[in-house]
């Protein structure tokens, strides 16, 4: 048995069965990461440089994309290096840095999506009061809450895990994940379990609040075709993002705690990284294609680039 005072590295076992095809997996992962960076940066830069997009909805969307880049930066660089390495290890400190980055990004995603739902609720259900409610001060407060609250939640989870003496260093996953580290503890982990369930309850309550907001929005939009068209254009992308991310997180939580080891390694790996692959890829695509202002801006930029090249 090992004690945490002697543990300097953790061994990751998620890539054991991929050695024979590691270059194929490396190429696919690299392509996915580059695509995530390209799509999200394109949307972020478009929103920053286009003054007509300096509205609450687009500001929150910009933060959603920034968070997507932040979360994936906690996974992909290390994962890519592991594909090219024969030993899949991560330092004790590096493990907790990765754990913090991935978890804070996850909590931040839920919070930003909740804030975006409130913004759409006010815009559609209380249009005359929108600008008096969604002031610059209100937007700043929402942004601070969206980042500071998840960071505080993650710091508490991190401290609760760091205090545990560990009796092992083998993590059966592609990356450092809180529950996988907690399972290595030599002592009772009731406090960690209770805190984890509190966080799950908080953030899935946010998802329920968002759905509840959209019930009111749909009722308000059902009164006219024009309002329903507005809902389909500005709210549907957000609803798709929320459902996509919530389902991805449910897969990861359920598998981490109750998943069977009899599932094929490749499928287990996909379920483990789905919430850091699908949402960061889909969010900029969904919003970039569906929101007309962003779509027009991107078309102008690309048309100008093509004209310059000619």
C-alpha positions as MATLAB code, in Angstrom:
seq = 'XXXXXXXXXXXXXXXXXXXXXXXXXXXXXXXXXXXXXXXXXXXXXXXXXXXXXXXXXXXXXXXXXXXXXXXXXXXXXXXXXXXXXXXXXXXXXXXXXXXXXXXXXXXXXXXXXXXXXXXXXXXXXXXXXXXXXXXXXXXXXXXXXXXXXXXXXXXXXXXXXXXXXXXXXXXXXXXXXXXXXXXXXXXXXXXXXXXXXXXXXXXXXXXXXXXXXXXXXXXXXXXXXXXXXXXXXXXXXXXXXXXXXXXXXXXXXXXXXXXXXXXXXXXXXXXXXXXXXXXXXXXXXXXXXXXXXXXXXXXXXXXXXXXXXX';
ca = [
       0.000    0.000    0.000;
       1.253    3.503   -0.829;
       0.727    6.605    1.241;
       0.091    9.954   -0.477;
       3.320   11.305    1.051;
       5.212    8.849   -1.200;
       3.095    9.362   -4.330;
       4.752   11.706   -6.805;
       3.008   10.508   -9.985;
      -0.277    8.907  -11.008;
      -0.467    6.272  -13.736;
      -3.264    6.724  -16.266;
      -4.665    3.496  -17.713;
      -7.111    4.811  -20.302;
      -4.762    4.317  -23.260;
      -3.617    0.767  -22.598;
      -5.529   -0.731  -25.528;
      -4.754    2.012  -28.053;
      -0.996    1.440  -28.410;
      -1.277   -0.366  -31.747;
      -3.263    2.513  -33.285;
      -1.813    5.398  -31.291;
      -0.868    7.486  -34.335;
      -4.394    7.261  -35.736;
      -5.859    8.316  -32.381;
      -3.246   11.071  -32.098;
      -4.138   12.453  -35.546;
      -7.889   12.355  -34.827;
      -7.438   13.997  -31.396;
      -5.116   16.681  -32.786;
      -7.557   17.454  -35.603;
     -10.437   17.697  -33.109;
      -8.477   20.020  -30.809;
      -7.351   22.274  -33.666;
     -10.936   22.443  -34.925;
     -12.193   23.337  -31.429;
      -9.596   26.133  -31.180;
     -10.329   27.429  -34.691;
     -14.119   27.489  -34.331;
     -14.179   29.017  -30.857;
     -11.492   31.614  -31.597;
     -13.310   32.612  -34.800;
     -16.505   33.239  -32.854;
     -14.702   35.059  -30.026;
     -12.789   37.360  -32.385;
     -15.927   38.059  -34.458;
     -17.842   39.133  -31.351;
     -14.958   41.278  -30.068;
     -14.284   43.194  -33.283;
     -17.908   43.647  -34.397;
     -19.513   46.453  -32.352;
     -23.045   45.424  -33.331;
     -22.442   42.162  -31.443;
     -21.615   43.930  -28.172;
     -24.937   42.882  -26.664;
     -25.587   40.708  -23.568;
     -26.418   37.539  -25.513;
     -23.213   37.704  -27.568;
     -21.077   38.694  -24.578;
     -22.292   35.604  -22.720;
     -21.736   33.515  -25.859;
     -18.168   34.843  -26.082;
     -17.568   33.722  -22.483;
     -19.033   30.303  -23.295;
     -16.462   29.904  -26.078;
     -13.616   31.148  -23.838;
     -14.647   28.564  -21.259;
     -14.667   25.870  -23.940;
     -11.055   26.718  -24.813;
     -10.096   26.791  -21.122;
     -11.622   23.384  -20.377;
     -10.169   21.638  -23.427;
      -6.715   23.108  -22.656;
      -6.860   21.112  -19.425;
      -7.215   17.832  -21.355;
      -5.932   17.808  -24.927;
      -2.241   18.871  -24.634;
      -1.594   16.169  -22.011;
      -3.679   13.593  -23.918;
      -1.799   14.264  -27.153;
       1.563   13.817  -25.439;
       0.345   10.541  -23.892;
      -0.550    9.149  -27.335;
       3.111    9.545  -28.362;
       4.529    8.239  -25.093;
       4.983    4.673  -23.867;
       4.418    5.677  -20.241;
       1.160    7.405  -19.354;
       1.896    9.183  -16.092;
       1.075   12.575  -14.619;
       2.683   14.284  -11.637;
       0.821   14.654   -8.359;
       0.657   18.442   -8.824;
      -0.181   18.165  -12.525;
      -3.032   15.800  -11.721;
      -4.722   18.281   -9.423;
      -4.148   21.170  -11.838;
      -5.841   19.142  -14.584;
      -8.625   18.122  -12.222;
      -9.234   21.761  -11.258;
      -9.235   23.016  -14.866;
     -11.696   20.391  -16.106;
     -14.084   20.677  -13.152;
     -14.123   24.481  -12.976;
     -14.773   24.593  -16.731;
     -17.670   22.148  -16.355;
     -19.301   24.142  -13.549;
     -18.713   27.378  -15.463;
     -20.451   25.952  -18.540;
     -23.617   25.210  -16.574;
     -23.588   28.666  -14.956;
     -23.081   30.546  -18.236;
     -25.860   28.543  -19.917;
     -28.168   29.425  -16.999;
     -27.320   33.126  -17.319;
     -27.953   32.950  -21.061;
     -31.369   31.397  -20.397;
     -32.272   34.267  -18.058;
     -31.136   36.783  -20.685;
     -33.400   35.175  -23.312;
     -36.298   35.017  -20.824;
     -36.075   38.769  -20.146;
     -35.580   39.595  -23.856;
     -38.686   37.691  -24.973;
     -41.038   37.774  -21.978;
     -40.191   41.321  -20.792;
     -38.949   43.129  -23.929;
     -39.881   46.631  -22.744;
     -37.874   46.175  -19.536;
     -34.921   44.385  -21.154;
     -32.464   47.285  -21.273;
     -33.367   48.460  -17.780;
     -32.808   44.941  -16.389;
     -29.802   43.846  -18.450;
     -27.615   46.846  -17.687;
     -23.813   46.877  -17.935;
     -23.637   46.432  -14.166;
     -25.987   43.431  -14.263;
     -24.002   41.841  -17.089;
     -20.751   42.353  -15.144;
     -22.273   40.735  -12.052;
     -23.496   37.754  -14.071;
     -20.051   37.302  -15.640;
     -18.325   37.475  -12.254;
     -20.743   34.907  -10.823;
     -20.277   32.687  -13.885;
     -16.514   32.499  -13.295;
     -15.939   33.051   -9.569;
     -18.632   30.664   -8.261;
     -17.397   27.643  -10.295;
     -13.788   28.420   -9.333;
     -14.725   28.519   -5.636;
     -16.678   25.257   -5.945;
     -13.706   23.610   -7.644;
     -11.210   24.900   -5.065;
     -13.294   23.405   -2.240;
     -13.526   20.064   -4.086;
      -9.778   20.178   -4.706;
      -8.947   20.870   -1.049;
     -11.252   18.084    0.126;
      -9.447   15.652   -2.182;
      -5.899   16.848   -1.444;
      -6.400   16.233    2.298;
      -7.004   12.503    1.697;
      -4.148   10.033    2.255;
      -3.976    7.812   -0.825;
      -3.267    4.093   -0.968;
      -2.759    3.837   -4.704;
      -1.670    5.770   -7.770;
      -3.447    3.999  -10.642;
      -6.245    5.938  -12.350;
      -8.372    3.962  -14.773;
      -9.094    6.937  -17.016;
      -7.543    9.132  -19.713;
      -7.125   12.049  -17.324;
      -7.225   12.959  -13.642;
     -10.808   12.975  -12.466;
     -11.914   13.759   -8.917;
     -13.880   10.585   -8.226;
     -11.054    8.400   -9.568;
      -8.613   10.035   -7.133;
     -11.045    9.908   -4.205;
     -11.468    6.141   -4.756;
      -7.740    5.743   -4.018;
      -8.185    7.081   -0.489;
      -7.152    5.041    2.547;
      -9.774    6.723    4.751;
     -13.491    7.456    4.796;
     -14.617    9.762    1.960;
     -18.149   10.600    3.137;
     -17.473   14.354    3.126;
     -16.211   14.203   -0.464;
     -19.223   12.149   -1.544;
     -21.709   14.505    0.120;
     -20.037   17.563   -1.411;
     -20.042   15.904   -4.849;
     -23.771   15.216   -4.629;
     -24.383   18.811   -3.491;
     -22.556   20.084   -6.591;
     -24.484   17.696   -8.836;
     -27.744   18.911   -7.286;
     -26.789   22.586   -7.694;
     -25.798   22.351  -11.338;
     -28.564   20.077  -12.469;
     -30.953   22.456  -10.695;
     -29.535   25.123  -13.000;
     -30.463   22.924  -15.961;
     -33.997   22.517  -14.558;
     -34.251   26.303  -14.056;
     -33.202   26.800  -17.674;
     -35.839   24.378  -18.952;
     -38.439   26.109  -16.739;
     -37.433   29.469  -18.247;
     -37.903   28.056  -21.726;
     -41.378   26.812  -20.890;
     -42.322   30.439  -20.173;
     -40.521   31.602  -23.311;
     -42.383   29.105  -25.510;
     -45.702   30.189  -23.989;
     -44.877   33.826  -24.747;
     -43.726   33.024  -28.293;
     -46.736   30.873  -29.124;
     -48.848   34.033  -29.414;
     -47.364   35.013  -32.771;
     -45.365   33.566  -35.642;
     -42.878   36.435  -35.413;
     -42.086   35.653  -31.773;
     -41.791   31.944  -32.514;
     -39.356   32.748  -35.319;
     -37.324   34.812  -32.848;
     -37.329   31.875  -30.431;
     -36.104   29.458  -33.112;
     -33.299   31.811  -34.103;
     -31.935   32.916  -30.717;
     -33.144   30.366  -28.154;
     -33.034   27.047  -29.962;
     -29.194   27.063  -30.259;
     -28.927   27.670  -26.530;
     -31.395   24.897  -25.725;
     -29.472   22.464  -27.953;
     -26.216   23.433  -26.188;
     -27.757   22.860  -22.763;
     -29.247   19.452  -23.647;
     -26.030   18.380  -25.349;
     -23.826   19.357  -22.393;
     -26.187   17.972  -19.724;
     -26.435   14.583  -21.433;
     -22.647   14.490  -21.890;
     -22.119   15.209  -18.194;
     -24.695   12.599  -17.144;
     -22.847    9.986  -19.197;
     -19.544   10.873  -17.525;
     -20.952   10.955  -13.961;
     -22.889    7.711  -14.323;
     -19.973    5.900  -15.903;
     -17.405    7.207  -13.363;
     -19.479    6.032  -10.417;
     -21.449    3.060  -11.696;
     -19.933    2.089  -15.062;
     -18.949   -1.475  -15.815;
     -15.347   -2.361  -16.604;
     -16.673   -4.849  -19.157;
     -17.398   -1.998  -21.586;
     -14.877   -1.743  -24.432;
     -11.965    0.601  -23.633;
     -12.583    2.730  -26.734;
     -16.211    3.337  -25.746;
     -15.200    4.095  -22.149;
     -12.678    6.632  -23.418;
     -15.264    8.329  -25.619;
     -17.758    8.567  -22.750;
     -15.005   10.017  -20.557;
     -14.126   12.864  -22.939;
     -17.491   13.426  -24.651;
     -18.301   16.559  -22.609;
     -14.910   18.021  -23.615;
     -15.311   17.100  -27.280;
     -18.909   17.469  -28.461;
     -20.017   20.729  -26.722;
     -16.854   22.761  -27.586;
     -17.239   21.655  -31.206;
     -20.997   22.106  -31.490;
     -21.436   25.396  -29.593;
     -19.623   27.652  -32.096;
     -21.124   25.736  -35.028;
     -24.687   25.959  -33.695;
     -24.475   29.639  -32.784;
     -22.363   30.630  -35.768;
     -24.807   29.068  -38.228;
     -28.077   29.859  -36.459;
     -27.595   33.448  -35.232;
     -27.994   35.651  -38.292;
     -25.841   38.545  -37.036;
     -22.849   36.280  -36.408;
     -23.412   34.431  -39.670;
     -23.487   37.699  -41.645;
     -20.355   38.948  -39.898;
     -18.450   35.746  -40.645;
     -19.548   35.847  -44.282;
     -18.303   39.456  -44.605;
     -14.947   38.535  -43.070;
     -14.450   35.509  -45.332;
     -15.598   37.440  -48.415;
     -13.097   40.190  -47.631;
     -10.291   37.641  -47.191;
     -11.126   35.972  -50.499;
     -11.162   39.379  -52.224;
      -7.737   40.238  -50.769;
      -6.281   36.904  -51.916;
      -7.556   37.513  -55.442;
];
